[in-house]
Short mmCIF file of C-alpha atoms in Angstrom, two decimals:
data_model
loop_
_atom_site.label_atom_id
_atom_site.label_comp_id
_atom_site.label_asym_id
_atom_site.label_seq_id
_atom_site.Cartn_x
_atom_site.Cartn_y
_atom_site.Cartn_z
CA UNK S 784 146.83 120.52 -0.85
CA UNK S 785 146.17 119.66 2.87
CA UNK S 786 146.94 116.09 3.76
CA UNK S 787 145.67 114.20 6.86
CA UNK S 788 145.63 110.71 8.15
CA UNK S 789 142.57 108.94 9.83
CA UNK S 790 142.36 105.27 11.43
CA UNK S 791 139.06 105.55 13.23
CA UNK S 792 135.98 104.24 11.50
CA UNK S 793 134.00 106.60 13.77
CA UNK S 794 135.72 109.68 12.76
CA UNK S 795 133.27 112.41 12.30
CA UNK S 796 134.23 112.83 8.53
CA UNK S 797 133.59 109.12 7.72
CA UNK S 798 130.32 109.47 9.70
CA UNK S 799 129.37 112.20 7.66
CA UNK S 800 130.19 110.39 4.48
CA UNK S 801 128.00 107.42 5.27
CA UNK S 802 125.04 109.79 6.04
CA UNK S 803 125.63 111.51 2.59
CA UNK S 804 125.50 108.27 0.76
CA UNK S 805 122.63 107.05 2.37
CA UNK S 806 120.13 110.29 2.74
CA UNK S 807 118.92 112.48 -0.09
CA UNK S 808 117.82 115.10 2.68
CA UNK S 809 120.93 114.91 4.39
CA UNK S 810 123.04 115.73 1.06
CA UNK S 811 120.39 118.60 0.56
CA UNK S 812 120.89 119.91 4.40
CA UNK S 813 124.60 119.39 3.97
CA UNK S 814 124.93 120.89 0.34
CA UNK S 815 127.37 118.08 -0.29
CA UNK S 816 127.44 114.74 -2.33
CA UNK S 817 129.78 111.90 -2.38
CA UNK S 818 131.32 109.67 -5.30
CA UNK S 819 133.68 106.86 -5.46
CA UNK S 820 136.29 105.68 -7.86
CA UNK S 821 139.69 106.77 -9.59
CA UNK S 822 137.95 107.48 -12.80
CA UNK S 823 135.33 109.78 -11.22
CA UNK S 824 137.84 111.44 -9.13
CA UNK S 825 139.69 112.39 -12.40
CA UNK S 826 136.50 113.47 -14.10
CA UNK S 827 135.67 115.72 -10.94
CA UNK S 828 139.27 116.98 -10.78
CA UNK S 829 139.16 118.12 -14.42
CA UNK S 830 135.76 119.49 -14.72
CA UNK S 831 133.96 120.22 -11.39
CA UNK S 832 135.06 123.15 -9.30
CA UNK S 833 133.11 121.87 -6.22
CA UNK S 834 135.53 119.17 -5.34
CA UNK S 835 136.91 119.72 -1.92
CA UNK S 836 137.86 116.56 0.11
CA UNK S 837 139.40 113.28 -0.93
CA UNK S 838 139.62 110.15 1.28
CA UNK S 839 141.81 107.56 -0.32
CA UNK S 840 143.81 104.33 0.64
CA UNK S 841 147.36 105.15 1.81
CA UNK S 842 149.25 103.70 -0.86
CA UNK S 843 147.10 104.91 -3.74
CA UNK S 844 148.47 107.39 -6.35
CA UNK S 845 146.26 110.27 -7.08
CA UNK S 846 145.65 112.21 -10.14
CA UNK S 847 146.59 115.83 -10.03
CA UNK S 848 144.13 117.68 -7.64
CA UNK S 849 143.45 121.38 -7.38
CA UNK S 850 145.48 122.95 -4.64
CA UNK S 851 142.53 123.60 -2.15
CA UNK S 852 141.43 120.06 -2.12
CA UNK S 853 141.74 118.36 1.40
CA UNK S 854 143.39 114.77 1.23
CA UNK S 855 142.74 112.18 3.83
CA UNK S 856 144.38 108.95 3.95
CA UNK S 857 142.95 105.76 5.81
CA UNK S 858 144.05 102.05 6.05
CA UNK S 859 142.29 99.97 3.42
CA UNK S 860 139.86 98.48 6.10
CA UNK S 861 138.67 101.71 7.17
CA UNK S 862 138.20 102.74 3.41
CA UNK S 863 136.03 99.57 2.87
CA UNK S 864 133.85 100.44 5.91
CA UNK S 865 132.51 103.43 3.79
CA UNK S 866 132.85 102.07 0.22
CA UNK S 867 129.51 101.33 -1.68
CA UNK S 868 131.12 98.63 -3.83
CA UNK S 869 132.32 95.02 -3.05
CA UNK S 870 135.82 95.78 -4.35
CA UNK S 871 136.86 99.50 -3.59
CA UNK S 872 139.16 101.27 -6.07
CA UNK S 873 140.71 103.04 -3.30
CA UNK S 874 139.14 106.49 -3.19
CA UNK S 875 136.01 108.28 -1.91
CA UNK S 876 135.26 111.90 -2.50
CA UNK S 877 133.13 114.78 -1.47
CA UNK S 878 131.98 117.72 -3.59
CA UNK S 879 129.54 120.67 -2.79
CA UNK S 880 126.24 120.48 -4.60
CA UNK S 881 126.10 122.89 -7.63
CA UNK S 882 124.27 126.11 -7.14
CA UNK S 883 120.61 125.73 -7.88
CA UNK S 884 119.43 127.46 -11.10
CA UNK S 885 116.35 127.98 -12.99
CA UNK S 886 115.96 125.64 -16.15
CA UNK S 887 115.98 127.94 -19.28
CA UNK S 888 114.26 125.56 -21.95
CA UNK S 889 115.52 125.58 -25.51
CA UNK S 890 114.86 123.46 -28.59
CA UNK S 891 116.34 120.16 -28.21
CA UNK S 892 115.82 120.06 -24.44
CA UNK S 893 115.24 116.62 -22.78
CA UNK S 894 112.76 116.59 -19.86
CA UNK S 895 112.85 113.78 -17.61
CA UNK S 896 109.42 112.89 -15.69
CA UNK S 897 109.55 110.85 -12.40
CA UNK S 898 112.71 108.79 -13.46
CA UNK S 899 112.97 106.89 -10.44
CA UNK S 900 115.77 104.45 -10.93
CA UNK S 901 119.22 106.03 -10.43
CA UNK S 902 121.05 103.99 -12.92
CA UNK S 903 118.45 104.90 -15.67
CA UNK S 904 118.68 108.52 -14.70
CA UNK S 905 122.64 108.19 -14.57
CA UNK S 906 122.69 106.41 -18.02
CA UNK S 907 120.27 109.29 -19.63
CA UNK S 908 122.81 112.03 -18.28
CA UNK S 909 125.89 110.18 -19.63
CA UNK S 910 124.06 109.78 -22.93
CA UNK S 911 122.82 113.47 -22.82
CA UNK S 912 126.23 114.70 -22.13
CA UNK S 913 127.98 112.98 -24.95
CA UNK S 914 125.16 114.39 -27.59
CA UNK S 915 125.12 117.73 -26.10
CA UNK S 916 121.66 117.35 -25.32
CA UNK S 917 120.43 119.68 -22.58
CA UNK S 918 118.17 118.28 -19.56
CA UNK S 919 115.88 119.34 -17.06
CA UNK S 920 114.41 117.25 -14.18
CA UNK S 921 110.79 117.51 -13.15
CA UNK S 922 109.68 116.24 -9.76
CA UNK S 923 109.87 112.44 -8.87
CA UNK S 924 112.98 111.83 -10.33
CA UNK S 925 115.95 110.16 -8.50
CA UNK S 926 118.61 112.26 -6.98
CA UNK S 927 121.06 113.15 -9.93
CA UNK S 928 123.82 113.46 -6.94
CA UNK S 929 123.19 110.02 -5.38
CA UNK S 930 126.42 107.97 -5.44
CA UNK S 931 124.42 105.34 -7.63
CA UNK S 932 123.41 108.21 -10.33
CA UNK S 933 126.77 109.68 -10.16
CA UNK S 934 128.71 106.34 -11.18
CA UNK S 935 126.00 105.48 -13.61
CA UNK S 936 126.41 108.84 -15.42
CA UNK S 937 130.40 108.10 -15.48
CA UNK S 938 131.21 111.59 -14.71
CA UNK S 939 128.58 113.46 -16.63
CA UNK S 940 127.05 115.11 -13.52
CA UNK S 941 130.49 117.01 -13.25
CA UNK S 942 130.29 118.21 -16.84
CA UNK S 943 126.59 119.48 -17.14
CA UNK S 944 124.00 121.69 -15.80
CA UNK S 945 121.14 119.68 -14.31
CA UNK S 946 118.35 122.02 -13.45
CA UNK S 947 115.00 121.10 -12.10
CA UNK S 948 111.75 122.62 -13.55
CA UNK S 949 107.91 122.53 -12.55
CA UNK S 950 105.14 121.41 -14.88
CA UNK S 951 103.77 124.86 -14.82
CA UNK S 952 107.22 126.42 -15.83
CA UNK S 953 107.31 123.85 -18.74
CA UNK S 954 104.17 125.08 -20.14
CA UNK S 955 104.86 128.52 -19.42
CA UNK S 956 108.21 128.44 -21.28
CA UNK S 957 106.90 126.39 -24.21
CA UNK S 958 104.17 128.80 -24.78
CA UNK S 959 106.42 131.89 -24.35
CA UNK S 960 109.23 130.68 -26.57
CA UNK S 961 106.96 128.76 -29.26
CA UNK S 962 108.51 125.28 -27.96
CA UNK S 963 106.70 122.29 -29.30
CA UNK S 964 106.41 119.99 -26.36
CA UNK S 965 106.78 116.52 -27.41
CA UNK S 966 105.79 113.54 -25.47
CA UNK S 967 106.70 109.76 -25.86
CA UNK S 968 103.53 107.71 -25.44
CA UNK S 969 101.60 104.49 -26.46
CA UNK S 970 98.57 106.26 -27.48
CA UNK S 971 96.55 106.35 -30.56
CA UNK S 972 97.53 109.84 -31.56
CA UNK S 973 101.37 109.01 -31.31
CA UNK S 974 103.33 109.20 -34.51
CA UNK S 975 106.44 107.29 -35.26
CA UNK S 976 109.34 108.98 -34.16
CA UNK S 977 111.09 108.93 -37.61
CA UNK S 978 108.52 111.22 -39.11
CA UNK S 979 107.93 113.56 -36.16
CA UNK S 980 108.95 117.14 -36.21
CA UNK S 981 111.85 117.92 -33.71
CA UNK S 982 113.04 121.07 -35.13
CA UNK S 983 111.56 123.19 -32.10
CA UNK S 984 110.67 120.40 -29.86
CA UNK S 985 111.05 119.95 -26.09
CA UNK S 986 110.89 116.34 -25.59
CA UNK S 987 109.57 114.43 -22.40
CA UNK S 988 110.54 110.96 -21.26
CA UNK S 989 108.34 109.60 -18.35
CA UNK S 990 108.84 107.22 -15.62
CA UNK S 991 109.67 103.66 -16.07
CA UNK S 992 106.28 102.40 -14.88
CA UNK S 993 103.69 105.12 -15.41
CA UNK S 994 105.21 107.02 -18.56
CA UNK S 995 104.79 110.77 -19.02
CA UNK S 996 101.94 112.10 -16.60
CA UNK S 997 98.54 112.55 -17.99
CA UNK S 998 98.43 116.36 -17.79
CA UNK S 999 101.63 116.65 -19.85
CA UNK S 1000 100.38 114.06 -22.39
CA UNK S 1001 97.26 116.28 -22.78
CA UNK S 1002 99.28 119.61 -23.19
CA UNK S 1003 101.68 117.98 -25.59
CA UNK S 1004 101.61 119.45 -29.21
CA UNK S 1005 102.50 115.99 -30.36
CA UNK S 1006 103.21 112.36 -29.08
CA UNK S 1007 105.79 110.15 -30.56
CA UNK S 1008 106.25 106.50 -30.61
CA UNK S 1009 109.42 104.41 -31.24
CA UNK S 1010 108.63 101.57 -33.53
CA UNK S 1011 109.25 98.10 -32.49
CA UNK S 1012 108.20 94.57 -33.14
CA UNK S 1013 104.63 93.82 -32.26
CA UNK S 1014 105.84 91.28 -29.47
CA UNK S 1015 107.61 94.02 -27.56
CA UNK S 1016 105.62 96.28 -25.21
CA UNK S 1017 108.10 98.88 -24.25
CA UNK S 1018 111.78 99.75 -23.79
CA UNK S 1019 114.03 100.49 -21.10
CA UNK S 1020 113.49 104.18 -20.26
CA UNK S 1021 117.06 105.27 -20.69
CA UNK S 1022 117.25 103.27 -23.94
CA UNK S 1023 114.08 105.22 -25.17
CA UNK S 1024 115.72 108.46 -24.16
CA UNK S 1025 118.77 107.69 -25.95
CA UNK S 1026 116.63 107.09 -29.20
CA UNK S 1027 114.78 110.42 -28.45
CA UNK S 1028 117.82 112.37 -28.19
CA UNK S 1029 119.66 110.79 -31.19
CA UNK S 1030 116.29 111.70 -33.34
CA UNK S 1031 116.39 115.48 -31.83
CA UNK S 1032 120.08 115.71 -32.98
CA UNK S 1033 119.54 114.13 -36.07
CA UNK S 1034 116.53 116.81 -36.79
CA UNK S 1035 118.97 119.48 -35.67
CA UNK S 1036 121.61 118.32 -38.30
CA UNK S 1037 118.99 118.07 -41.05
CA UNK S 1038 119.20 114.17 -41.24
#
């Protein structure tokens, strides 16, 4: 474990961290992302081989880290200058982005279509990780490796694959593998989610404002609706996703 000490807020490493926090394009170009907090660091150290640099307060006792990790200590005021929270936990760390891979759809996969809120996306990933549900992202989704998404995922991004997929790839794979594309929708054809057939389904959750894109709605073999009281119009996207994932798993177990 390599250990260093930095005191200048303008040190190139700290400037680099700020850029990673603020720019998705910079994260992509640098092939890195940044996260913050002792609990998330533990998750990354336990599960994620891409962890490579830790910046921490001088007096902080760190969890066990892989030997190759670079550790940089800084004064508390310097750490606060790069922290994304009002009360820093004392550590910020950098990881390499995972290698991109093609999504391979299987029955029980959750497709996320245009989920733009990083908190919602992180919560969905956290739930999918807990339930063992594979996830793939269509275009328009928030960055799964922004610090907000990573924080909301509670470390799920370190434990699961999060591939991207295009609409044409979704339709091609569903046709080739005989998967039933299932959309959550508020339309006249939607059936109660409790009576839907999820045995061989791939389910789509749409964006917070627009829902599932029209082209996927038209291509879907079935549309489902979550029953609610008449005075309620919709659910938070992350809550709706949790219900869909639970129902898919319930069908898998024969419930």
